[in-house]
PDB file of C-alpha atoms in Angstrom:
ATOM      1  CA  MET A   1     124.798  79.298  80.666  1.00  0.00           C
ATOM      2  CA  LYS A   2     122.688  76.816  82.946  1.00  0.00           C
ATOM      3  CA  ARG A   3     125.577  77.018  85.941  1.00  0.00           C
ATOM      4  CA  PHE A   4     125.116  80.719  86.337  1.00  0.00           C
ATOM      5  CA  TYR A   5     121.309  80.645  86.763  1.00  0.00           C
ATOM      6  CA  THR A   6     121.611  77.809  89.145  1.00  0.00           C
ATOM      7  CA  LEU A   7     124.330  80.119  91.228  1.00  0.00           C
ATOM      8  CA  ILE A   8     121.985  83.039  91.136  1.00  0.00           C
ATOM      9  CA  PHE A   9     119.453  80.465  92.217  1.00  0.00           C
ATOM     10  CA  LEU A  10     121.245  79.023  94.818  1.00  0.00           C
ATOM     11  CA  THR A  11     121.385  82.730  96.575  1.00  0.00           C
ATOM     12  CA  PHE A  12     118.117  82.564  97.695  1.00  0.00           C
ATOM     13  CA  VAL A  13     118.226  79.212  99.410  1.00  0.00           C
ATOM     14  CA  CYS A  14     119.746  81.642 102.084  1.00  0.00           C
ATOM     15  CA  ILE A  15     116.889  83.661 101.988  1.00  0.00           C
ATOM     16  CA  LEU A  16     114.015  81.089 101.346  1.00  0.00           C
ATOM     17  CA  THR A  17     115.518  79.016 104.901  1.00  0.00           C
ATOM     18  CA  ALA A  18     116.063  82.107 107.384  1.00  0.00           C
ATOM     19  CA  CYS A  19     112.338  81.691 108.170  1.00  0.00           C
ATOM     20  CA  SER A  20     111.841  80.909 111.796  1.00  0.00           C
ATOM     21  CA  SER A  21     109.711  77.467 113.096  1.00  0.00           C
ATOM     22  CA  ASP A  22     108.906  79.675 116.470  1.00  0.00           C
ATOM     23  CA  ASP A  23     105.698  80.008 116.860  1.00  0.00           C
ATOM     24  CA  ASN A  24     105.977  82.827 119.253  1.00  0.00           C
ATOM     25  CA  ASN A  25     107.797  85.453 117.056  1.00  0.00           C
ATOM     26  CA  ASN A  26     105.152  84.900 114.161  1.00  0.00           C
ATOM     27  CA  GLN A  27     102.714  87.159 116.819  1.00  0.00           C
ATOM     28  CA  ASN A  28     103.415  90.808 116.992  1.00  0.00           C
ATOM     29  CA  ILE A  29     104.475  91.140 113.416  1.00  0.00           C
ATOM     30  CA  ASN A  30     103.573  94.982 112.921  1.00  0.00           C
ATOM     31  CA  ASN A  31     106.140  96.035 115.983  1.00  0.00           C
ATOM     32  CA  ARG A  32     109.116  93.461 114.886  1.00  0.00           C
ATOM     33  CA  GLU A  33     112.098  95.098 114.530  1.00  0.00           C
ATOM     34  CA  SER A  34     114.274  94.682 111.844  1.00  0.00           C
ATOM     35  CA  SER A  35     118.039  94.764 110.672  1.00  0.00           C
ATOM     36  CA  CYS A  36     117.072  98.373 109.105  1.00  0.00           C
ATOM     37  CA  VAL A  37     116.476 100.358 111.951  1.00  0.00           C
ATOM     38  CA  ASN A  38     113.785 102.402 109.794  1.00  0.00           C
ATOM     39  CA  ALA A  39     111.548  99.822 109.503  1.00  0.00           C
ATOM     40  CA  ILE A  40     109.640  97.785 111.565  1.00  0.00           C
ATOM     41  CA  GLY A  41     106.812  95.375 110.797  1.00  0.00           C
ATOM     42  CA  TYR A  42     106.347  93.640 107.975  1.00  0.00           C
ATOM     43  CA  THR A  43     108.244  96.404 106.171  1.00  0.00           C
ATOM     44  CA  GLY A  44     111.660  95.304 107.984  1.00  0.00           C
ATOM     45  CA  LEU A  45     110.606  91.894 107.858  1.00  0.00           C
ATOM     46  CA  TYR A  46     110.219  91.713 104.028  1.00  0.00           C
ATOM     47  CA  TRP A  47     113.960  93.498 104.118  1.00  0.00           C
ATOM     48  CA  ASP A  48     115.360  91.137 106.605  1.00  0.00           C
ATOM     49  CA  PHE A  49     113.702  88.081 103.478  1.00  0.00           C
ATOM     50  CA  ALA A  50     115.727  90.017 100.879  1.00  0.00           C
ATOM     51  CA  ASN A  51     119.069  89.821 102.631  1.00  0.00           C
ATOM     52  CA  ALA A  52     118.637  86.441 104.041  1.00  0.00           C
ATOM     53  CA  ARG A  53     118.684  87.069 107.993  1.00  0.00           C
ATOM     54  CA  PRO A  54     115.598  85.647 109.903  1.00  0.00           C
ATOM     55  CA  THR A  55     112.179  86.263 109.505  1.00  0.00           C
ATOM     56  CA  GLY A  56     110.319  84.988 112.235  1.00  0.00           C
ATOM     57  CA  LEU A  57     107.413  83.592 110.072  1.00  0.00           C
ATOM     58  CA  SER A  58     106.090  80.134 110.700  1.00  0.00           C
ATOM     59  CA  GLN A  59     103.692  79.237 108.185  1.00  0.00           C
ATOM     60  CA  VAL A  60     104.389  80.092 104.712  1.00  0.00           C
ATOM     61  CA  PRO A  61     102.276  82.838 103.546  1.00  0.00           C
ATOM     62  CA  VAL A  62      99.726  82.765 100.695  1.00  0.00           C
ATOM     63  CA  ILE A  63      97.518  85.048  98.495  1.00  0.00           C
ATOM     64  CA  GLN A  64      93.814  85.558 100.852  1.00  0.00           C
ATOM     65  CA  ASN A  65      92.140  86.123  97.155  1.00  0.00           C
ATOM     66  CA  PRO A  66      94.040  84.219  94.378  1.00  0.00           C
ATOM     67  CA  GLY A  67      93.408  85.191  90.792  1.00  0.00           C
ATOM     68  CA  GLN A  68      94.289  84.375  87.498  1.00  0.00           C
ATOM     69  CA  GLN A  69      97.375  82.083  87.705  1.00  0.00           C
ATOM     70  CA  PHE A  70     100.695  83.569  85.405  1.00  0.00           C
ATOM     71  CA  ILE A  71     103.127  81.516  83.622  1.00  0.00           C
ATOM     72  CA  HIS A  72     105.781  82.422  81.359  1.00  0.00           C
ATOM     73  CA  SER A  73     105.753  81.138  78.339  1.00  0.00           C
ATOM     74  CA  LEU A  74     108.979  80.527  77.574  1.00  0.00           C
ATOM     75  CA  GLN A  75     110.147  79.301  81.436  1.00  0.00           C
ATOM     76  CA  PRO A  76     107.157  77.522  82.649  1.00  0.00           C
ATOM     77  CA  LEU A  77     108.946  77.800  85.862  1.00  0.00           C
ATOM     78  CA  LEU A  78     108.063  81.247  85.958  1.00  0.00           C
ATOM     79  CA  GLY A  79     104.427  80.620  87.076  1.00  0.00           C
ATOM     80  CA  PHE A  80     102.160  81.709  90.336  1.00  0.00           C
ATOM     81  CA  THR A  81      98.899  82.713  91.365  1.00  0.00           C
ATOM     82  CA  ILE A  82      98.592  86.331  91.551  1.00  0.00           C
ATOM     83  CA  PRO A  83      95.746  87.961  93.514  1.00  0.00           C
ATOM     84  CA  GLN A  84      92.766  89.105  92.481  1.00  0.00           C
ATOM     85  CA  GLY A  85      92.642  92.356  91.079  1.00  0.00           C
ATOM     86  CA  PHE A  86      96.120  92.320  89.713  1.00  0.00           C
ATOM     87  CA  THR A  87      97.790  91.396  86.518  1.00  0.00           C
ATOM     88  CA  ALA A  88     100.773  89.936  85.306  1.00  0.00           C
ATOM     89  CA  PHE A  89     102.910  90.823  82.091  1.00  0.00           C
ATOM     90  CA  GLU A  90     105.556  88.599  80.801  1.00  0.00           C
ATOM     91  CA  ILE A  91     109.219  90.025  80.474  1.00  0.00           C
ATOM     92  CA  THR A  92     110.841  88.490  77.167  1.00  0.00           C
ATOM     93  CA  GLU A  93     114.423  89.828  75.700  1.00  0.00           C
ATOM     94  CA  PRO A  94     115.899  87.371  73.442  1.00  0.00           C
ATOM     95  CA  GLN A  95     118.986  90.107  73.148  1.00  0.00           C
ATOM     96  CA  THR A  96     120.081  89.938  76.772  1.00  0.00           C
ATOM     97  CA  GLN A  97     118.325  86.253  77.308  1.00  0.00           C
ATOM     98  CA  THR A  98     115.838  87.773  80.011  1.00  0.00           C
ATOM     99  CA  ILE A  99     112.760  86.158  81.479  1.00  0.00           C
ATOM    100  CA  GLY A 100     110.714  87.929  84.265  1.00  0.00           C
ATOM    101  CA  VAL A 101     107.910  89.585  84.833  1.00  0.00           C
ATOM    102  CA  ASN A 102     105.651  92.429  86.173  1.00  0.00           C
ATOM    103  CA  VAL A 103     102.698  92.141  88.175  1.00  0.00           C
ATOM    104  CA  PHE A 104     100.360  95.648  88.216  1.00  0.00           C
ATOM    105  CA  ARG A 105      97.602  96.049  90.925  1.00  0.00           C
ATOM    106  CA  ASN A 106      95.133  97.317  87.914  1.00  0.00           C
ATOM    107  CA  ASP A 107      95.401 100.943  89.225  1.00  0.00           C
ATOM    108  CA  ASN A 108      99.225 100.491  88.701  1.00  0.00           C
ATOM    109  CA  GLU A 109      99.630 101.977  92.216  1.00  0.00           C
ATOM    110  CA  VAL A 110     101.218  98.413  93.450  1.00  0.00           C
ATOM    111  CA  LEU A 111     103.655  96.606  91.193  1.00  0.00           C
ATOM    112  CA  PHE A 112     105.653  93.192  92.124  1.00  0.00           C
ATOM    113  CA  ARG A 113     108.929  92.558  89.829  1.00  0.00           C
ATOM    114  CA  TRP A 114     111.227  89.832  89.149  1.00  0.00           C
ATOM    115  CA  ILE A 115     113.684  88.771  86.657  1.00  0.00           C
ATOM    116  CA  PRO A 116     115.416  85.623  87.633  1.00  0.00           C
ATOM    117  CA  SER A 117     117.796  86.098  84.635  1.00  0.00           C
ATOM    118  CA  SER A 118     119.105  88.098  82.587  1.00  0.00           C
ATOM    119  CA  SER A 119     122.987  88.590  80.765  1.00  0.00           C
ATOM    120  CA  VAL A 120     125.271  90.902  79.310  1.00  0.00           C
ATOM    121  CA  ILE A 121     127.381  88.898  77.229  1.00  0.00           C
ATOM    122  CA  GLY A 122     131.220  90.308  76.925  1.00  0.00           C
ATOM    123  CA  GLN A 123     130.960  93.098  79.749  1.00  0.00           C
ATOM    124  CA  GLN A 124     130.831  93.106  83.388  1.00  0.00           C
ATOM    125  CA  ILE A 125     128.787  96.200  84.808  1.00  0.00           C
ATOM    126  CA  PRO A 126     128.394  97.195  88.822  1.00  0.00           C
ATOM    127  CA  SER A 127     125.612  96.137  90.497  1.00  0.00           C
ATOM    128  CA  GLN A 128     125.643  99.834  91.275  1.00  0.00           C
ATOM    129  CA  ASP A 129     124.572 100.148  87.355  1.00  0.00           C
ATOM    130  CA  PHE A 130     121.884  98.011  87.188  1.00  0.00           C
ATOM    131  CA  ILE A 131     120.101  99.061  90.782  1.00  0.00           C
ATOM    132  CA  ALA A 132     120.680 102.571  89.252  1.00  0.00           C
ATOM    133  CA  ASN A 133     118.535 101.652  86.301  1.00  0.00           C
ATOM    134  CA  GLU A 134     115.996  99.955  87.962  1.00  0.00           C
ATOM    135  CA  ILE A 135     115.001 102.526  90.716  1.00  0.00           C
ATOM    136  CA  ASN A 136     115.227 105.474  87.923  1.00  0.00           C
ATOM    137  CA  THR A 137     112.814 103.604  85.880  1.00  0.00           C
ATOM    138  CA  MET A 138     110.390 103.151  88.784  1.00  0.00           C
ATOM    139  CA  PHE A 139     110.892 107.238  89.916  1.00  0.00           C
ATOM    140  CA  TYR A 140     110.351 107.467  85.803  1.00  0.00           C
ATOM    141  CA  PHE A 141     107.169 105.510  85.926  1.00  0.00           C
ATOM    142  CA  TYR A 142     105.450 107.293  89.187  1.00  0.00           C
ATOM    143  CA  GLY A 143     106.304 110.733  87.915  1.00  0.00           C
ATOM    144  CA  PHE A 144     109.093 111.038  90.472  1.00  0.00           C
ATOM    145  CA  ASN A 145     112.225 113.724  89.777  1.00  0.00           C
ATOM    146  CA  GLY A 146     113.319 114.842  93.274  1.00  0.00           C
ATOM    147  CA  THR A 147     115.340 112.774  96.367  1.00  0.00           C
ATOM    148  CA  PRO A 148     114.011 109.599  97.478  1.00  0.00           C
ATOM    149  CA  GLU A 149     114.994 108.870 101.289  1.00  0.00           C
ATOM    150  CA  VAL A 150     116.869 105.884 101.593  1.00  0.00           C
ATOM    151  CA  LEU A 151     115.749 104.367 104.463  1.00  0.00           C
ATOM    152  CA  CYS A 152     118.328 101.096 104.131  1.00  0.00           C
ATOM    153  CA  SER A 153     121.217  99.779 101.915  1.00  0.00           C
ATOM    154  CA  GLU A 154     123.035  97.219 101.208  1.00  0.00           C
ATOM    155  CA  PHE A 155     126.068  96.224  99.163  1.00  0.00           C
ATOM    156  CA  LYS A 156     128.002  92.724  99.772  1.00  0.00           C
ATOM    157  CA  GLN A 157     130.813  91.018  97.582  1.00  0.00           C
ATOM    158  CA  GLN A 158     131.518  87.262  97.572  1.00  0.00           C
ATOM    159  CA  VAL A 159     132.990  84.322  95.589  1.00  0.00           C
ATOM    160  CA  PHE A 160     131.354  81.830  95.260  1.00  0.00           C
ATOM    161  CA  ALA A 161     132.817  78.416  93.474  1.00  0.00           C
ATOM    162  CA  THR A 162     135.731  80.787  92.498  1.00  0.00           C
ATOM    163  CA  ILE A 163     132.450  83.085  90.771  1.00  0.00           C
ATOM    164  CA  PRO A 164     132.126  86.426  91.862  1.00  0.00           C
ATOM    165  CA  MET A 165     128.822  87.870  92.979  1.00  0.00           C
ATOM    166  CA  GLU A 166     127.847  91.153  94.579  1.00  0.00           C
ATOM    167  CA  PHE A 167     124.464  91.741  96.131  1.00  0.00           C
ATOM    168  CA  ASN A 168     123.123  95.582  96.235  1.00  0.00           C
ATOM    169  CA  ALA A 169     119.519  96.855  97.845  1.00  0.00           C
ATOM    170  CA  ARG A 170     117.978  99.339  98.952  1.00  0.00           C
ATOM    171  CA  LEU A 171     114.962  99.924 100.932  1.00  0.00           C
ATOM    172  CA  LEU A 172     113.061 103.711  99.305  1.00  0.00           C
ATOM    173  CA  ARG A 173     110.523 106.582 100.533  1.00  0.00           C
ATOM    174  CA  PHE A 174     109.779 108.863  97.829  1.00  0.00           C
ATOM    175  CA  ASN A 175     106.363 110.562  97.198  1.00  0.00           C
ATOM    176  CA  GLY A 176     104.224 108.798 100.190  1.00  0.00           C
ATOM    177  CA  ARG A 177     105.286 105.290  98.201  1.00  0.00           C
ATOM    178  CA  ILE A 178     108.139 102.441  99.901  1.00  0.00           C
ATOM    179  CA  ALA A 179     110.082 100.956  97.541  1.00  0.00           C
ATOM    180  CA  GLN A 180     112.566  97.667  98.303  1.00  0.00           C
ATOM    181  CA  VAL A 181     115.330  97.211  94.903  1.00  0.00           C
ATOM    182  CA  TRP A 182     117.649  94.775  94.821  1.00  0.00           C
ATOM    183  CA  VAL A 183     119.931  92.822  92.208  1.00  0.00           C
ATOM    184  CA  ILE A 184     122.146  90.283  92.664  1.00  0.00           C
ATOM    185  CA  THR A 185     124.918  90.261  89.799  1.00  0.00           C
ATOM    186  CA  THR A 186     127.449  87.322  88.934  1.00  0.00           C
ATOM    187  CA  TYR A 187     130.336  87.833  86.539  1.00  0.00           C
ATOM    188  CA  ALA A 188     132.189  84.852  84.356  1.00  0.00           C
ATOM    189  CA  ALA A 189     133.926  84.484  81.108  1.00  0.00           C
ATOM    190  CA  SER A 190     133.944  88.823  80.684  1.00  0.00           C
ATOM    191  CA  SER A 191     130.220  88.747  81.479  1.00  0.00           C
ATOM    192  CA  THR A 192     127.234  89.591  83.860  1.00  0.00           C
ATOM    193  CA  TYR A 193     124.075  87.573  84.895  1.00  0.00           C
ATOM    194  CA  VAL A 194     121.680  89.529  86.510  1.00  0.00           C
ATOM    195  CA  THR A 195     118.673  89.062  88.873  1.00  0.00           C
ATOM    196  CA  VAL A 196     116.485  91.920  89.940  1.00  0.00           C
ATOM    197  CA  SER A 197     113.733  92.355  92.842  1.00  0.00           C
ATOM    198  CA  VAL A 198     111.364  95.398  93.087  1.00  0.00           C
ATOM    199  CA  VAL A 199     108.472  95.972  94.905  1.00  0.00           C
ATOM    200  CA  THR A 200     106.433  98.731  95.709  1.00  0.00           C
ATOM    201  CA  ALA A 201     103.023  99.811  97.080  1.00  0.00           C
ATOM    202  CA  PRO A 202     101.658 103.259  98.733  1.00  0.00           C
ATOM    203  CA  GLU A 203     103.515 103.609 102.286  1.00  0.00           C
ATOM    204  CA  THR A 204      99.682 103.425 104.112  1.00  0.00           C
ATOM    205  CA  GLU A 205      99.612  99.841 102.415  1.00  0.00           C
ATOM    206  CA  TYR A 206     102.651  98.524 102.313  1.00  0.00           C
ATOM    207  CA  ASP A 207     103.037  96.429 104.673  1.00  0.00           C
ATOM    208  CA  THR A 208      99.593  94.898 103.911  1.00  0.00           C
ATOM    209  CA  GLN A 209     100.973  94.507 100.407  1.00  0.00           C
ATOM    210  CA  VAL A 210     104.327  92.401 101.703  1.00  0.00           C
ATOM    211  CA  ALA A 211     101.843  90.237 103.868  1.00  0.00           C
ATOM    212  CA  ASN A 212      99.153  89.737 101.333  1.00  0.00           C
ATOM    213  CA  THR A 213     101.188  90.000  97.692  1.00  0.00           C
ATOM    214  CA  PHE A 214     104.906  90.113  97.953  1.00  0.00           C
ATOM    215  CA  LEU A 215     105.670  87.797 100.135  1.00  0.00           C
ATOM    216  CA  PRO A 216     103.315  85.050  99.154  1.00  0.00           C
ATOM    217  CA  ILE A 217     104.226  85.547  95.537  1.00  0.00           C
ATOM    218  CA  ASN A 218     107.826  84.689  96.653  1.00  0.00           C
ATOM    219  CA  PHE A 219     107.028  81.878  98.429  1.00  0.00           C
ATOM    220  CA  GLN A 220     105.313  80.098  95.321  1.00  0.00           C
ATOM    221  CA  LEU A 221     107.909  80.419  93.282  1.00  0.00           C
ATOM    222  CA  TYR A 222     110.427  78.811  95.689  1.00  0.00           C
ATOM    223  CA  VAL A 223     108.216  76.993  98.596  1.00  0.00           C
ATOM    224  CA  ASN A 224     106.296  74.006  98.031  1.00  0.00           C
ATOM    225  CA  GLU A 225     103.247  73.133 100.260  1.00  0.00           C
ATOM    226  CA  SER A 226     104.831  71.089 102.674  1.00  0.00           C
ATOM    227  CA  GLY A 227     107.153  73.735 103.117  1.00  0.00           C
ATOM    228  CA  GLY A 228     110.065  72.334 101.395  1.00  0.00           C
ATOM    229  CA  ILE A 229     111.853  73.921  97.960  1.00  0.00           C
ATOM    230  CA  VAL A 230     109.951  72.982  95.080  1.00  0.00           C
ATOM    231  CA  ASP A 231     111.444  70.149  92.303  1.00  0.00           C
ATOM    232  CA  ASN A 232     108.883  70.340  89.525  1.00  0.00           C
ATOM    233  CA  ASP A 233     110.237  67.128  87.834  1.00  0.00           C
ATOM    234  CA  MET A 234     110.640  65.107  91.272  1.00  0.00           C
ATOM    235  CA  ASP A 235     114.705  64.051  89.943  1.00  0.00           C
ATOM    236  CA  GLY A 236     116.182  64.990  93.403  1.00  0.00           C
ATOM    237  CA  PHE A 237     117.268  68.372  92.809  1.00  0.00           C
ATOM    238  CA  ASP A 238     115.404  71.147  93.687  1.00  0.00           C
ATOM    239  CA  ILE A 239     114.568  74.733  91.264  1.00  0.00           C
ATOM    240  CA  LEU A 240     117.614  75.998  93.215  1.00  0.00           C
ATOM    241  CA  ARG A 241     119.969  73.432  92.468  1.00  0.00           C
ATOM    242  CA  ASP A 242     118.387  71.837  88.996  1.00  0.00           C
ATOM    243  CA  PRO A 243     119.614  74.004  85.869  1.00  0.00           C
ATOM    244  CA  ASP A 244     116.310  72.655  84.104  1.00  0.00           C
ATOM    245  CA  ASP A 245     113.541  71.811  86.853  1.00  0.00           C
ATOM    246  CA  ASN A 246     111.191  70.506  83.958  1.00  0.00           C
ATOM    247  CA  ASP A 247     113.563  68.020  82.666  1.00  0.00           C
ATOM    248  CA  PRO A 248     114.472  64.760  85.164  1.00  0.00           C
ATOM    249  CA  ASN A 249     117.288  64.230  82.425  1.00  0.00           C
ATOM    250  CA  VAL A 250     119.407  67.294  83.802  1.00  0.00           C
ATOM    251  CA  PRO A 251     120.237  67.394  87.066  1.00  0.00           C
TER     252      PRO A 251
END
C-alpha cells in the first residue's frame, strides 16, 4: 500500500518542480498565456501547474491573511494554514482508506478539495468514472443541472515502474463559476488507488483565489520555506518519496 501512495506523490514532483526561477516571467501573470487556449492569467497558470508545465513563478506563494491551522487527525502530513474566513473539514472514510480535506470559504462560494489517497480494492475503475463523480457532486452542491462549458481537458496514460497510471483533468465554466478538477488513478493488484483535486470559485474572483488560496495551500503541502520539498522526519527522503514522513525509520 505504501508503495502506491509514494507513486501518487511522485507524480506531483513534476508539478512542483515546474516553477521557473526567471523573475522576468513573473511580471505579467495577469496576461500570461497558457497551454489552455481558453485560459490566461492565474486561471491558465493553475491549469499549467496541475499539468506539470512551467508556471513562471519565481517565489513560493504564501497565504496573505493566515487563519487557522488544519491538521488531519489520522495523517499529520496533511496539514496547512488556511486563510481567514475559511474552514477546513476533515475527510476520513475507513472503508476506502480515504484521507482528505474540504476547505470552504465561510459563504461556501470558494472550495479547495484535496484527497491525496483513496482506494477501491479488487476493482480497476477508469479515471473517467472518478472525475465524473467529482464533477457531478460539485454541480449538485452548487445547484447546477445544465451543461458546463469545457474550457480545457487533459487525459494522459503512463506506466511508472510497471504500474499503469492515468491523469484526467477538466477546466470548466458553469453558472458564473470556474472549476478545475483532476484525478490520478494508479492500478495494481486488481485495485485502484486515487488522488483527487477540486477547486472552484466565482469567475470574477477565480484568479484571486488561485493566487491567494489555491496555490499557497498546495505549496504548503509540499514545499518548505527554502523552496525544497518538505522532509518532516529529516531522514533524507522528502514527502514525495517517503511512505511515512513522520517516521525516520521508514525510508
